[in-house]
Coordinates of C-alpha atoms and ligand atoms in Angstrom, one line a residue:
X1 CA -3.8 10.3 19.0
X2 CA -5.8 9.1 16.1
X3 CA -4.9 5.2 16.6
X4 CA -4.9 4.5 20.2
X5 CA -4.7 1.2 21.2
X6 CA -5.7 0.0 17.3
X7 CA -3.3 -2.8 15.4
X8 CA -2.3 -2.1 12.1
X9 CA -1.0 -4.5 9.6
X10 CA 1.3 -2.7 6.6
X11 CA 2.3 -4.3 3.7
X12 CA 5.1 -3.1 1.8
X13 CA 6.0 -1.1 5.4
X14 CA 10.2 -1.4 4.9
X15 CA 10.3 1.1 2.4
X16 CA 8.7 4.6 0.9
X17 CA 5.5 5.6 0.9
X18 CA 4.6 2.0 3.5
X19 CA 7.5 2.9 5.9
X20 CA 6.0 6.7 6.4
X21 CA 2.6 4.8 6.8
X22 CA 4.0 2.3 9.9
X23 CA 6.0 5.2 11.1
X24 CA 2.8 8.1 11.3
X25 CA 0.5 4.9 12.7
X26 CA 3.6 4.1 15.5
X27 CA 3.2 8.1 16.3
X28 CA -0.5 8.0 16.7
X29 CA -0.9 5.0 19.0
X30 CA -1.5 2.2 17.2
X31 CA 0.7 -1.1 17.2
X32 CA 2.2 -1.7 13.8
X33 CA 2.7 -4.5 12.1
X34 CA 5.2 -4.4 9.2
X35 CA 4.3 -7.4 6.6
X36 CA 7.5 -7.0 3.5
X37 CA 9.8 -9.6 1.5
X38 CA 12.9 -6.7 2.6
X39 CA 14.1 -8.6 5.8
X40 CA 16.9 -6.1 6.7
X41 CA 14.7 -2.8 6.0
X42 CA 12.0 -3.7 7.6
X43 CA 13.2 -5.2 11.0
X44 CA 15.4 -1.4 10.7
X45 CA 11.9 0.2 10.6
X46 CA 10.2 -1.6 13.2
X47 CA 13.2 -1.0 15.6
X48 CA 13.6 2.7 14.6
X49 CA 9.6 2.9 15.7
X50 CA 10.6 1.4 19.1
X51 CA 13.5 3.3 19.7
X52 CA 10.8 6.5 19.6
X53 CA 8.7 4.5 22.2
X54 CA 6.2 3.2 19.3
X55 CA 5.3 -0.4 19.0
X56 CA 6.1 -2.3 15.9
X57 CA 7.3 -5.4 14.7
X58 CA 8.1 -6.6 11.3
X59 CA 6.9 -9.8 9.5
X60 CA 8.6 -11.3 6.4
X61 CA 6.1 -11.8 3.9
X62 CA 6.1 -12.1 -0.1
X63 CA 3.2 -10.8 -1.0
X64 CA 2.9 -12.5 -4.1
X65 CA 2.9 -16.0 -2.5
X66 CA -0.6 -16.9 -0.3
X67 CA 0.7 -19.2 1.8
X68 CA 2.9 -16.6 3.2
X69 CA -0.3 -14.2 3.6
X70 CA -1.8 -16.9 5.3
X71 CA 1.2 -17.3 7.9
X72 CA 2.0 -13.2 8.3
X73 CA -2.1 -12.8 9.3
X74 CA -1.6 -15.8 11.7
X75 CA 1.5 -14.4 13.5
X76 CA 0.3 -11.0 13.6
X77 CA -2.7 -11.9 15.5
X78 CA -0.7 -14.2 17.2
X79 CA 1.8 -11.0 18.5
X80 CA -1.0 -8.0 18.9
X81 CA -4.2 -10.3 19.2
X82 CA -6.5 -9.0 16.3
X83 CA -6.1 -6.7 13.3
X84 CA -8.3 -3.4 13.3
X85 CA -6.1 -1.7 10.1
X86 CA -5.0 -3.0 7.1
X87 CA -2.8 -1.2 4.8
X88 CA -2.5 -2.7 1.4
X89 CA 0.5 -0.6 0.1
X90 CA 3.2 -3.5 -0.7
X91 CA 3.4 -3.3 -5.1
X92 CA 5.8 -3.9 -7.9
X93 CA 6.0 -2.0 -10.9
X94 CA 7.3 -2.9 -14.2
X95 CA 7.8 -0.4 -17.5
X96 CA 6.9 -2.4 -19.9
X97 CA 4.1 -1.6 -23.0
X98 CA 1.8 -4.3 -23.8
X99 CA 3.5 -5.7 -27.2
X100 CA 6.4 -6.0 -25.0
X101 CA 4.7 -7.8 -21.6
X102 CA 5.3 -11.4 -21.5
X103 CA 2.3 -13.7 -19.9
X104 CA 4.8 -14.3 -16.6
X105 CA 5.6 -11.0 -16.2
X106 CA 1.6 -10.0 -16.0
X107 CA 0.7 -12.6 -13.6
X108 CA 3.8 -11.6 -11.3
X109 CA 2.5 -8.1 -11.5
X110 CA -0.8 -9.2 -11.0
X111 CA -0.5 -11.8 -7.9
X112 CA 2.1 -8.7 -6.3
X113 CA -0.4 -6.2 -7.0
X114 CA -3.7 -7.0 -7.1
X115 CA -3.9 -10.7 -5.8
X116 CA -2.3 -9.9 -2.5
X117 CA -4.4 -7.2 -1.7
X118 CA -7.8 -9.8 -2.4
X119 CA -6.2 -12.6 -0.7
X120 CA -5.1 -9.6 2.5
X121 CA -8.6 -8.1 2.5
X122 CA -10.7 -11.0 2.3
X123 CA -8.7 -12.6 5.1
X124 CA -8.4 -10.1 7.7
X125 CA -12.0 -9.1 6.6
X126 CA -12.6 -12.2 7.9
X127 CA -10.7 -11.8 11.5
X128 CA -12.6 -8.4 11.6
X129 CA -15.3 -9.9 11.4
X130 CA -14.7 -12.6 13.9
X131 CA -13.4 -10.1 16.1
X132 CA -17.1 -7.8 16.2
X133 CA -14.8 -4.8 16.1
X134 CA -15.2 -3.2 12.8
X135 CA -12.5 -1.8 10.7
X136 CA -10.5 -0.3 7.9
X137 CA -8.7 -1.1 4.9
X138 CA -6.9 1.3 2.9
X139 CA -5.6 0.2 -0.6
X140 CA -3.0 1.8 -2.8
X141 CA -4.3 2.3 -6.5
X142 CA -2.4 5.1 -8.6
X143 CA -2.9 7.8 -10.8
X144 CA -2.1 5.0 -13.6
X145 CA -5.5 3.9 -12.3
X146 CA -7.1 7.1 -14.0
X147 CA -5.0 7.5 -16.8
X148 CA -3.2 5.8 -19.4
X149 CA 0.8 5.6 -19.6
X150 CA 3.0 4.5 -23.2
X151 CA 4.6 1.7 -20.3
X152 CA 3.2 -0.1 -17.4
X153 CA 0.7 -2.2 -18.9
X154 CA 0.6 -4.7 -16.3
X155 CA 0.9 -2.4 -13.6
X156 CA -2.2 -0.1 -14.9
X157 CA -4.1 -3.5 -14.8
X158 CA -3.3 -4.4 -11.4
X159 CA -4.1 -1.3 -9.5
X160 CA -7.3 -0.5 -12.1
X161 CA -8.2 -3.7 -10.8
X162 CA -7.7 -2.4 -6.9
X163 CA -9.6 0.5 -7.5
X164 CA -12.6 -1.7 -8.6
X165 CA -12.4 -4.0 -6.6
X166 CA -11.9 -1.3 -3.6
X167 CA -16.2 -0.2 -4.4
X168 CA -17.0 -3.8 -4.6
X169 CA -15.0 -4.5 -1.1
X170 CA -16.4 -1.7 1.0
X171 CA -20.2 -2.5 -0.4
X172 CA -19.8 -6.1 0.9
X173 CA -18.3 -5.4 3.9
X174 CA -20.5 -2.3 4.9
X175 CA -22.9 -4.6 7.2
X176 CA -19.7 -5.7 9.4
X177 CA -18.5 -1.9 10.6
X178 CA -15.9 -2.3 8.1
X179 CA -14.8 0.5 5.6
X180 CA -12.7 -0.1 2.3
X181 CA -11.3 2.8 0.6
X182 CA -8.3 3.2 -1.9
X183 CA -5.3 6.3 -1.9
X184 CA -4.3 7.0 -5.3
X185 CA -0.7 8.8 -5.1
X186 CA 1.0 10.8 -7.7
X187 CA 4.5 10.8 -8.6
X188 CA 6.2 10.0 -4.6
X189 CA 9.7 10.0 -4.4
X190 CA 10.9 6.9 -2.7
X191 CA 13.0 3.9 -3.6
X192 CA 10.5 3.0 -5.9
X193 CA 10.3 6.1 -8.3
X194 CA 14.1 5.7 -8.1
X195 CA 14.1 2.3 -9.0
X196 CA 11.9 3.1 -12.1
X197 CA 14.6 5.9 -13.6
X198 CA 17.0 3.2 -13.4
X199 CA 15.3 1.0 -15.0
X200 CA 15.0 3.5 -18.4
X201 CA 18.6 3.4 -18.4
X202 CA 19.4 7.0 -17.3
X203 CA 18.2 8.0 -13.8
X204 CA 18.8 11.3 -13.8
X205 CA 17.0 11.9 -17.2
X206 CA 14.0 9.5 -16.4
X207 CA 13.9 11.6 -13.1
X208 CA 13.9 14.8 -15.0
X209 CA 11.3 13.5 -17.5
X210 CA 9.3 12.6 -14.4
X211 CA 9.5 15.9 -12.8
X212 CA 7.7 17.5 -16.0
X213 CA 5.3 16.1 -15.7
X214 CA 4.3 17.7 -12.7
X215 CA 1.9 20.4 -12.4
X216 CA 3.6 21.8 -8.4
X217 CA 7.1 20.8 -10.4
X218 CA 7.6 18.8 -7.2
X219 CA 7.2 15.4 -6.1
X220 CA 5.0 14.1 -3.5
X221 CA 6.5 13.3 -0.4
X222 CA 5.8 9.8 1.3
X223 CA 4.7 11.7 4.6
X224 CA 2.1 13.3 2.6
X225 CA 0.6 10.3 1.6
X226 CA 0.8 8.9 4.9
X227 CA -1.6 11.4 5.9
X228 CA -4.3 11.0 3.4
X229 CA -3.9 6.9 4.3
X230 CA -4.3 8.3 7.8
X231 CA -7.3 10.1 7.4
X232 CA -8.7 7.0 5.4
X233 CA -8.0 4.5 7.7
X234 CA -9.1 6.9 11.1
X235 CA -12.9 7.7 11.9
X236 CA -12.2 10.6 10.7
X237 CA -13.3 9.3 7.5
X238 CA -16.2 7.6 8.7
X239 CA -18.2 8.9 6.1
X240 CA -16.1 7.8 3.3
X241 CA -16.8 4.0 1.5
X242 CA -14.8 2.9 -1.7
X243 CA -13.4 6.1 -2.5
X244 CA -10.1 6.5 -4.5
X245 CA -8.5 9.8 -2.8
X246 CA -6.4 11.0 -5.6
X247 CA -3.4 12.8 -3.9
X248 CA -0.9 13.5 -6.7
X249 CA -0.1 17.2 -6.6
X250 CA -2.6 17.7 -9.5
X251 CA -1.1 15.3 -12.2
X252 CA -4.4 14.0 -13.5
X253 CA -6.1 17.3 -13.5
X254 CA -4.1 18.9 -16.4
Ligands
NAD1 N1 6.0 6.3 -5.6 C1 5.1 6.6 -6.5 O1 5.3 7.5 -7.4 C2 3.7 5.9 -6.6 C3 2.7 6.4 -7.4 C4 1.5 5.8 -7.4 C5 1.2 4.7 -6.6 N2 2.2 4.3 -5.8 C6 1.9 3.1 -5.0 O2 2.3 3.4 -3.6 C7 2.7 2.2 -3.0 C8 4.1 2.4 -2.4 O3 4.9 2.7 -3.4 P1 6.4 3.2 -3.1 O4 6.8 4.1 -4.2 O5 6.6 3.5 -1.7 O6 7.2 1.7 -3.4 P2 8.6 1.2 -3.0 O7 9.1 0.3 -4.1 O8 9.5 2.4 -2.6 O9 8.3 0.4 -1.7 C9 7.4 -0.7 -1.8 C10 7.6 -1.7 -0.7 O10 6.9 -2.9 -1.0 C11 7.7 -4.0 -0.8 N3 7.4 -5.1 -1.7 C12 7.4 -5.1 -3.1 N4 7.1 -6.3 -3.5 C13 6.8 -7.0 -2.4 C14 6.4 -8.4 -2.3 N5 6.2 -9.2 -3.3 N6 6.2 -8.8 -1.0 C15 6.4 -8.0 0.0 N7 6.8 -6.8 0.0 C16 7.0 -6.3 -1.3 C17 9.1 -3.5 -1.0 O11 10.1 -4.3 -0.4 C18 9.1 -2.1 -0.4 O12 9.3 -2.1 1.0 C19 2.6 1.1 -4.1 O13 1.4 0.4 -4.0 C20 2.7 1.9 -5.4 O14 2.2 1.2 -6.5 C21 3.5 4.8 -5.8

């Protein structure tokens, strides 16, 4: 097991690509700690992990709002006594071109995004650091990090933002023991990607339109990115400092 006895705080763990994350963490030893705003699907999670003889327990927490941050990192330490993981993988997404984005909408997109996984970093960088243990922090950028998109100005910003700040994050934090790298997923089918194809309207065409874009004509799978987070946030990566591990089947190859 890759995560014995190591505590692992995932954000955005009720759903997708996070809840593949908590569940692959649960199955390699580590005690999970499930930080989401999506009360009924993450205490499902954390109970489904302890059914399989995992440990996990589930924290609401809006991202977006600090204070909340603030109170999640308190009661986690409170329940597992320190924080040796962080898993930054809790995001919104919105389809909208710039012309079209209105200043709320940015900042929403922005605090979800890019704010929480600062304000996240920074404070269990801090408890890390404290603690004299080391660590690891693995964010969530995108392929929309890499390359442009007609939509998803906002989001482009945010997690262009992550992957920057990501370099800057595992440079400062290098004399603790404590490593800062980024996954950048291609197209993943979860709730999310299916949330987007509403949103144009016409899932199934969205979702078709999606799919050809894809070099493998497949999607990713959330366990498959749960491995690459695994790999990031395990020593066996302990070569590896502000990297952005593109795993998206090859989209931003073409
Ligand atoms: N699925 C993809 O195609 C894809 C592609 C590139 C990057 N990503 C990134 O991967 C990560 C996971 O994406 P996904 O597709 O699994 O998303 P998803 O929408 O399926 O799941 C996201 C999870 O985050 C939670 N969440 C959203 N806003 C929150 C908030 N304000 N506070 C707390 N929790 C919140 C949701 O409740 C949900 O559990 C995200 O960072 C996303 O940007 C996904």
């Amino acid at each position: 097991m890759k995560l014995l006895r190591k505590t692992a705080l995932v954000t955005g763990g009720a759903n997708g690509i996070g809840q593949a994350v908590a569940r692959l963490f649960a199955d390699e030893g580590a005690n999970v700690a499930i930080a989401d705003f999506d009360d009924s699907a993450g205490e499902q999670t954390a109970s489904e992990i302890r059914s399989r003889g995992g440990t996990a327990r589930f924290f609401h927490c809006d991202v977006s709002k600090a204070e909340e941050i603030r109170e999640t990192l308190r009661h986690a330490v409170e329940a597992f006594g320190t924080i040796d993981i962080l898993v930054n993988d809790a995001a919104t997404q919105l389809n909208k071109p710039l012309l079209e984005t209105s200043d709320e909408e940015f900042d929403q997109v922005i605090a979800t995004n890019l704010r929480s996984t600062f304000l996240f970093t920074r404070d269990t960088a801090k408890l890390m650091i404290e603690h004299k243990h080391g660590g690891s922090i693995v964010n969530f950028s995108s392929t929309f990090a890499h390359v442009g998109s007609p939509g998803y100005l906002a989001y482009h910003a945010s997690k262009g933002g992550i992957a920057s700040m990501t370099r800057a994050a595992a440079i400062a934090l290098m004399p603790y023991g404590i490593r800062v790298n980024a996954v950048a997923p291609g197209t993943t089918l979860t709730p999310g990607l299916h949330r987007g194809a509403d949103d144009t309207g016409d899932h199934d065409k969205a979702m078709d339109s999606f799919l050809a874009l894809q070099p493998l004509k497949r999607f990713g799978r959330p366990d498959e990115i749960a491995k690459v987070v695994l790999f990031l946030a395990s020593d066996d990566s302990s070569f590896v400092y502000g990297a952005d591990l593109l795993a998206d089947g090859g989209y931003t190859i073409l």
